[in-house]
Every structure is written in structure tokens, then in C-alpha cells.
C-alpha positions as a Python dict, from the first residue, in 0.01 Angstrom:
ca = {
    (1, 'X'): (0, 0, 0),
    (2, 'X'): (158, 348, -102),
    (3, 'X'): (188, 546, 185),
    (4, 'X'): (-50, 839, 259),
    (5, 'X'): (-18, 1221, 214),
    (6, 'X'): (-58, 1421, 541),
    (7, 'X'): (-434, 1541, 440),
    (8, 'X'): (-480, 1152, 352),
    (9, 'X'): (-417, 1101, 707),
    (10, 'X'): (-598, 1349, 855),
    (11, 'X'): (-918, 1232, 702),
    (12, 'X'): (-880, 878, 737),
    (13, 'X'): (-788, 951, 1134),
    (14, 'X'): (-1101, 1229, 1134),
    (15, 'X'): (-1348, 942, 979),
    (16, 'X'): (-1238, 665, 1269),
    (17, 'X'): (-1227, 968, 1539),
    (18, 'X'): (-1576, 1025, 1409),
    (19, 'X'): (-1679, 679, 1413),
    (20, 'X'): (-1578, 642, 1806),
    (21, 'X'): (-1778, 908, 1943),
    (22, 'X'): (-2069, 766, 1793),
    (23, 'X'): (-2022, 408, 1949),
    (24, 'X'): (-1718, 422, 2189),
    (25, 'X'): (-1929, 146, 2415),
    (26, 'X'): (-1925, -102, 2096),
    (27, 'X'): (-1582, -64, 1919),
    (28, 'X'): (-1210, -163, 2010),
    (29, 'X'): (-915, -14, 1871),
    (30, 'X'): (-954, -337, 1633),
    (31, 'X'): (-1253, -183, 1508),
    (32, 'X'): (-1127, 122, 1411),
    (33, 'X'): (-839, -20, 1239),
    (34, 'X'): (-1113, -251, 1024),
    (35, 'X'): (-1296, 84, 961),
    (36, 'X'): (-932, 223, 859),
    (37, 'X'): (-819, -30, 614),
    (38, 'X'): (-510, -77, 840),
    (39, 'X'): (-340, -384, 1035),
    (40, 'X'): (-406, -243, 1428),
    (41, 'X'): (-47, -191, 1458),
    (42, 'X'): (-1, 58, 1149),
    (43, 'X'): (-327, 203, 1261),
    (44, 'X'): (-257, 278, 1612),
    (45, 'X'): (49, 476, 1483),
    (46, 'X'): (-69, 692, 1294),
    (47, 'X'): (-401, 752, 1507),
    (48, 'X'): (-104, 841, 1826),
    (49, 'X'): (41, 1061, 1611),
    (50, 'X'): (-244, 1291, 1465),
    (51, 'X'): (-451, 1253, 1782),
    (52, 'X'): (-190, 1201, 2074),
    (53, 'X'): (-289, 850, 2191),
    (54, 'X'): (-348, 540, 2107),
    (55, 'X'): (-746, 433, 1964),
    (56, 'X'): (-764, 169, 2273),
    (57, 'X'): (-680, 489, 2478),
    (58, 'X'): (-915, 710, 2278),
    (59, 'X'): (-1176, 485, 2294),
    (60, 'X'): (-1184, 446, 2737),
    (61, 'X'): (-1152, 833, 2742),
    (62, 'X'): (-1459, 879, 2542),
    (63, 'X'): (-1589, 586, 2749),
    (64, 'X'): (-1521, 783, 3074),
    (65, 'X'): (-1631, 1080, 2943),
    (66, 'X'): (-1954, 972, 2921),
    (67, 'X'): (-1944, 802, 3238),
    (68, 'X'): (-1932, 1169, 3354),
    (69, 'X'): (-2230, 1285, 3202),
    (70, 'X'): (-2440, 981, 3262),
    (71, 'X'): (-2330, 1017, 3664),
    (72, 'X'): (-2402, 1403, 3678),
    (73, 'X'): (-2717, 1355, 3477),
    (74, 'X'): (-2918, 1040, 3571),
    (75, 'X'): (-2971, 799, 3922),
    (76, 'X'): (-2824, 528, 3801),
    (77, 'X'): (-2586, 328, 4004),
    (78, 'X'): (-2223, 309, 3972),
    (79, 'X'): (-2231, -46, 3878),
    (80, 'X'): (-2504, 51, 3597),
    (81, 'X'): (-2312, 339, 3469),
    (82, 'X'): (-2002, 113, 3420),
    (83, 'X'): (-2179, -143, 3198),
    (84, 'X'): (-2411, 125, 2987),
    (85, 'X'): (-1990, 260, 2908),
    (86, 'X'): (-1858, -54, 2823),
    (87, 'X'): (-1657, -174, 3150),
    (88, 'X'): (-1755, -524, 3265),
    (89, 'X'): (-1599, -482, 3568),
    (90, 'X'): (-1671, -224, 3801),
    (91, 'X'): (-1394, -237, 4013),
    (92, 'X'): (-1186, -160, 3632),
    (93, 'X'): (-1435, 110, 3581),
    (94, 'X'): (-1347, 265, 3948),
    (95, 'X'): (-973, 175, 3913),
    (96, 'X'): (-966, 394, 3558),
    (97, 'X'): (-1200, 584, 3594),
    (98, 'X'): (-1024, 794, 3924),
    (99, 'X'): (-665, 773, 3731),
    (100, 'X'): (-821, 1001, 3458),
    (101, 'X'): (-1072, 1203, 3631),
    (102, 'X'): (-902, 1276, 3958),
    (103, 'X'): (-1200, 1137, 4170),
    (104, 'X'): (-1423, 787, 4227),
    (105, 'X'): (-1752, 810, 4017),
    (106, 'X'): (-1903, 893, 4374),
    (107, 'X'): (-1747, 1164, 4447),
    (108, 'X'): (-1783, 1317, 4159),
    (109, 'X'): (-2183, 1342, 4200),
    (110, 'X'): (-2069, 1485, 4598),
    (111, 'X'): (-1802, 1718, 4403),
    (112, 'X'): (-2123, 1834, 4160),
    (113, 'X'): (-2344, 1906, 4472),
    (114, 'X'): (-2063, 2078, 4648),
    (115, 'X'): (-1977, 2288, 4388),
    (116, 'X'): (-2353, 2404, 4339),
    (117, 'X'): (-2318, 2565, 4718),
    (118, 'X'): (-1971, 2705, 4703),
    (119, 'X'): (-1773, 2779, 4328),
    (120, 'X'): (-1440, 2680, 4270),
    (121, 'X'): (-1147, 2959, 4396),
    (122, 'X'): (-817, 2997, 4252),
    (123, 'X'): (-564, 2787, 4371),
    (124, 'X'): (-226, 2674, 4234),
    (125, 'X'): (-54, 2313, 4234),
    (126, 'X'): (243, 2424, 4060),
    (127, 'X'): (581, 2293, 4165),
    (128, 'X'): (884, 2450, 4098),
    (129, 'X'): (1119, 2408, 3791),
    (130, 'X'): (1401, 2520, 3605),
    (131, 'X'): (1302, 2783, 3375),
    (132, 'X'): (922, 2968, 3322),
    (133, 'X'): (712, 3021, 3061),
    (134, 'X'): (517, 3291, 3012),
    (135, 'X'): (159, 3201, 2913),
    (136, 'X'): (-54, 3381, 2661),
    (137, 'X'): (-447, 3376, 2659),
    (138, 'X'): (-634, 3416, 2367),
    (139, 'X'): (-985, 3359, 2425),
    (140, 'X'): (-1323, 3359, 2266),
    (141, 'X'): (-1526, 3664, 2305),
    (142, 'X'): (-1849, 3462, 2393),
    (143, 'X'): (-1650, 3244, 2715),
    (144, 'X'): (-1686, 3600, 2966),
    (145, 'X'): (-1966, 3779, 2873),
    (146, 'X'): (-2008, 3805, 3217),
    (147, 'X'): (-1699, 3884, 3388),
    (148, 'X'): (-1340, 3713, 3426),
    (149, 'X'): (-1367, 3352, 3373),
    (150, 'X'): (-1206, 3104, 3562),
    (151, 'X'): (-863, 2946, 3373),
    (152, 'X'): (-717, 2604, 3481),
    (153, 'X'): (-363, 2565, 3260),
    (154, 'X'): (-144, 2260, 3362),
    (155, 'X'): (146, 2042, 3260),
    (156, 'X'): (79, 1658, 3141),
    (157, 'X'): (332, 1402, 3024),
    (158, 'X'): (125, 1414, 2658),
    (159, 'X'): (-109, 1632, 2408),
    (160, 'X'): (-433, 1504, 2577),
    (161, 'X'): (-574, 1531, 2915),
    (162, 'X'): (-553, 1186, 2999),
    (163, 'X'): (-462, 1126, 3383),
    (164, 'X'): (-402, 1419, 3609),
    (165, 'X'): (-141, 1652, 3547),
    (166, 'X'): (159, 1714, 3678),
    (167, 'X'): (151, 2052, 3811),
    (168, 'X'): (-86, 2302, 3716),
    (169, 'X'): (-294, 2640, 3816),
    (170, 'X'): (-696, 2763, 3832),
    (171, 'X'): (-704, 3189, 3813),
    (172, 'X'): (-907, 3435, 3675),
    (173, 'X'): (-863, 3791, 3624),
    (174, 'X'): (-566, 3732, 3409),
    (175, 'X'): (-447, 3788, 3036),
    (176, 'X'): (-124, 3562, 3150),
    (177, 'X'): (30, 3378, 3392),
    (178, 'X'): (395, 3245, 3442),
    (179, 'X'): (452, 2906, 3509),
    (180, 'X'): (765, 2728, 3608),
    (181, 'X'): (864, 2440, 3333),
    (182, 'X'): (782, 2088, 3456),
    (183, 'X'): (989, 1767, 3375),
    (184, 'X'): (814, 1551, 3236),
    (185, 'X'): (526, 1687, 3144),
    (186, 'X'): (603, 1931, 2892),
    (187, 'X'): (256, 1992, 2706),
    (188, 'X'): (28, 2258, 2825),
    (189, 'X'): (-354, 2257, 2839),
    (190, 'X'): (-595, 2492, 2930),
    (191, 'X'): (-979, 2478, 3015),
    (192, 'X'): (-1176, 2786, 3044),
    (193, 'X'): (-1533, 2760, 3229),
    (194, 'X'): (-1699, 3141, 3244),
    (195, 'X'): (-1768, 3272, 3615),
    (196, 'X'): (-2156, 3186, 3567),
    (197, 'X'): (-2101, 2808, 3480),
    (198, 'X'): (-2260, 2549, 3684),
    (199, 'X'): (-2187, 2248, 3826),
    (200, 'X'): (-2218, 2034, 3523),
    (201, 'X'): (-1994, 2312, 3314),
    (202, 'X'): (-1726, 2263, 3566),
    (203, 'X'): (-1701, 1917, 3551),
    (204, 'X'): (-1847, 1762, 3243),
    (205, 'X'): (-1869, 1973, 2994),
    (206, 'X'): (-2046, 1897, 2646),
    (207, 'X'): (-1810, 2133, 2449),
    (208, 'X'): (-1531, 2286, 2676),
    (209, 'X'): (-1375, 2585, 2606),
    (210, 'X'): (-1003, 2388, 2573),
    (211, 'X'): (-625, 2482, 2459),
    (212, 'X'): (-349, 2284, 2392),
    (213, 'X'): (-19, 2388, 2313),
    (214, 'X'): (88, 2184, 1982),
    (215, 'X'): (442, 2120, 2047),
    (216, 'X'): (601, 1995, 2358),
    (217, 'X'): (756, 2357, 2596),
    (218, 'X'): (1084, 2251, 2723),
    (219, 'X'): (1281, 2602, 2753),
    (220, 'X'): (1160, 2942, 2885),
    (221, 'X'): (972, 3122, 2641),
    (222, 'X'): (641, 3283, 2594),
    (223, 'X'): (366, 3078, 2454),
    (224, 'X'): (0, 3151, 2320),
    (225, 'X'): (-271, 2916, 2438),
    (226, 'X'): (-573, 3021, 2202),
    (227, 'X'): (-879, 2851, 2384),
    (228, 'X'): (-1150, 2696, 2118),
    (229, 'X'): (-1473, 2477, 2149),
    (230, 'X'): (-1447, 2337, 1787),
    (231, 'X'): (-1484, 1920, 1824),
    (232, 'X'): (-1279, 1950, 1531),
    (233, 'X'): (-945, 2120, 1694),
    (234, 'X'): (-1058, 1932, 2011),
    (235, 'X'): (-1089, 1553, 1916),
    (236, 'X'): (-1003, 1477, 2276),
    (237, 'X'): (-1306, 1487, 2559),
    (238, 'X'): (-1147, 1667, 2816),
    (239, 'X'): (-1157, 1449, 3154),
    (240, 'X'): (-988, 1595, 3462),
    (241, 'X'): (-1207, 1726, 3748),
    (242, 'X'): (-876, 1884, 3894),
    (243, 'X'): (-1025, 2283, 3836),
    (244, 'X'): (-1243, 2236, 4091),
    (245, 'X'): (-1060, 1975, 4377),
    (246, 'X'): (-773, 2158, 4585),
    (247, 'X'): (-1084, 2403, 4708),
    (248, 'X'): (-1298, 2141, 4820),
}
């Protein structure tokens, strides 16, 4: 098979991305592959490098994304919730789903109710490191119509927010912010939530207001995150309840 220009790619990874959110509970990275016209191991290449991880990987983040929404939204139990997303086990299910998000699926309903009485406030888990970078905003005009909104920007190990970050920050009031550089984690993603959001904005949200740095920041330098809600630029659910932990 002749190997495939870079807008090739691009579409054939957009078609299986597109595929996935549609059934994530159904497929396996297999799947996708099949859908492809790839062996799983070609295919999981270049889906890691246009998207940042692998389809498997892809596939349980979109599962525990809607995990989120189905615990914030309906009664059902945990146990319930775990099978309608595709786990078969829910102490797998409990075991992933608190690596990514930060919390157990109970506390995240408890995190919900508590953040209905009292609203996130800034805090900062940032470590130190040798070097800064100066960080850039650029922002939609519709995400503060109503005043400063609240900015969480933090380190991970890679282009996606899967797992928690390394270090990171939640402000407001800010065009900018400098951050020391962390090892290890040297892509940078933002989430914006504006200051009227509720509960279900802070923690789940259907399209976040999300920025991530395209190339790995390893030296001091000042950087632009521009913040955007397109699924298209954002193929990635975004699945960290961290904005709104260290004030609980």
C-alpha cells in the first residue's frame, strides 16, 4: 500500500475519530483499524500521532467521558453506569475511571453538589522548575460575557488530558500567567469555564472551552494558548475534574 499524504491522514484519522464518538461502548481499537483499512499496529500509529494517543486509549476516554455525564445527569448506580460505558468490571471502571478524572464516580456526584453551594477559587498546584514560561491567553469573546472567567492551565506528560497533570494552576482575572517548566510533562492545556457556569460546566462539559499547546515547551519562552470549542481542533473529551478539587 503506497503510503498516505498528510491530508490523507488526517481524514482517514477524522473518519475513525468520528466513528468512536458515535459508538465508543461497541468498538475496540480493532474496530477502528477494520474501519481504517489498516493492520491495528499501522493504525494505532498513525491515530497516536495525529490525535496524541493510542485508539484503545481514545476509545476508554470517550468511554469515561460519558461516564461523567451519565453520573451528573441520571440515578443510576455506579455499577449501571459502568456497563451502559462498556466496563464489565466495576472495580476496572473505578480503578480507571479515578486515574483520569481525579475522583471515584461517587465523588464526583458529591463534588457536583458541592460545587452548586460554594464555586471553585483559585488555587495553584504548581511545583517548581528550572526555567518559566510565560503564558498567553487568547480567548473567545463569547466564554466571559459576564466577567473574568475562571482558567485552569497545567502540565501533562502528553497532548491530551488523559490522567491528572503534573503541576498546574486555576485563576481568573488574568491575560497571562507564568509558570515554572515541569519535567516531564512538557505539554500545556488549558480549560476555560466562564464565572456563571454550573456544576455540570465545571465538571463535564459537552463542548469545553479547551487549549493545547501543539508542540512539547521545554525552555523558557512565551507561549500563546488560544482557547477553542471546535470538536474539530478538540478531538479529545477533556476528563480531569482537577479545576475544581484543591478548594474542596
Amino acid at each position: 500500500m503506497a503510503p498516505l499524504t498528510e491530508s490523507a491522514t488526517e481524514t482517514l484519522v477524522s473518519s475513525a475519530v468520528a466513528l468512536a464518538r458515535e459508538r465508543p461502548a461497541e468498538l475496540s481499537a480493532s474496530d477502528l483499524a477494520d474501519h481504517a483499512g489498516y493492520s491495528p499496529f499501522h493504525f494505532s500509529r498513525l491515530f497516536a500521532r495525529h490525535v496524541g494517543i493510542g485508539p484503545g486509549q481514545y476509545l476508554t476516554a470517550l468511554r469515561i467521558d460519558r461516564a461523567k455525564h451519565l453520573l451528573l445527569t441520571q440515578t443510576e448506580s455506579v455499577i449501571d453506569v459502568a456497563s451502559a460505558v462498556g466496563f464489565d468490571s466495576l472495580s476496572s471502571f473505578s480503578r480507571r475511571f479515578r486515574a483520569t478524572v481525579g475522583v471515584p464516580p461517587a465523588r464526583l456526584r458529591r463534588l457536583a453538589d458541592q460545587i452548586s453551594d460554594r464555586p471553585p477559587r483559585p488555587f495553584s498546584l504548581l511545583t517548581p522548575g528550572a526555567g518559566s514560561v510565560r503564558v498567553v491567553f487568547d480567548l473567545p469573546a463569547d466564554v466571559s460575557p459576564r466577567g473574568d472567567p475562571h482558567i485552569w492551565v497545567g502540565w501533562f506528560p502528553r497532548p491530551a488530558p488523559i490522567g491528572l497533570p503534573l503541576s498546574g494552576i486555576l485563576i481568573s482575572g488574568t491575560q497571562a500567567v507564568d509558570l515554572p517548566l515541569c519535567a516531564g510533562a512538557p505539554y500545556l492545556l488549558g480549560f476555560a469555564v466562564p464565572t456563571h457556569a454550573d456544576a455540570f460546566d465545571q465538571l463535564a462539559p459537552v463542548e469545553p472551552t479547551v487549549a493545547v499547546h501543539p508542540a512539547p515547551v521545554t525552555r523558557s519562552q512565551v507561549v500563546t494558548l488560544s482557547f477553542d470549542t471546535s470538536a474539530a481542533r478538540r478531538p479529545m473529551p477533556l476528563l480531569t475534574a482537577l479545576p475544581s478539587l484543591c478548594s474542596r
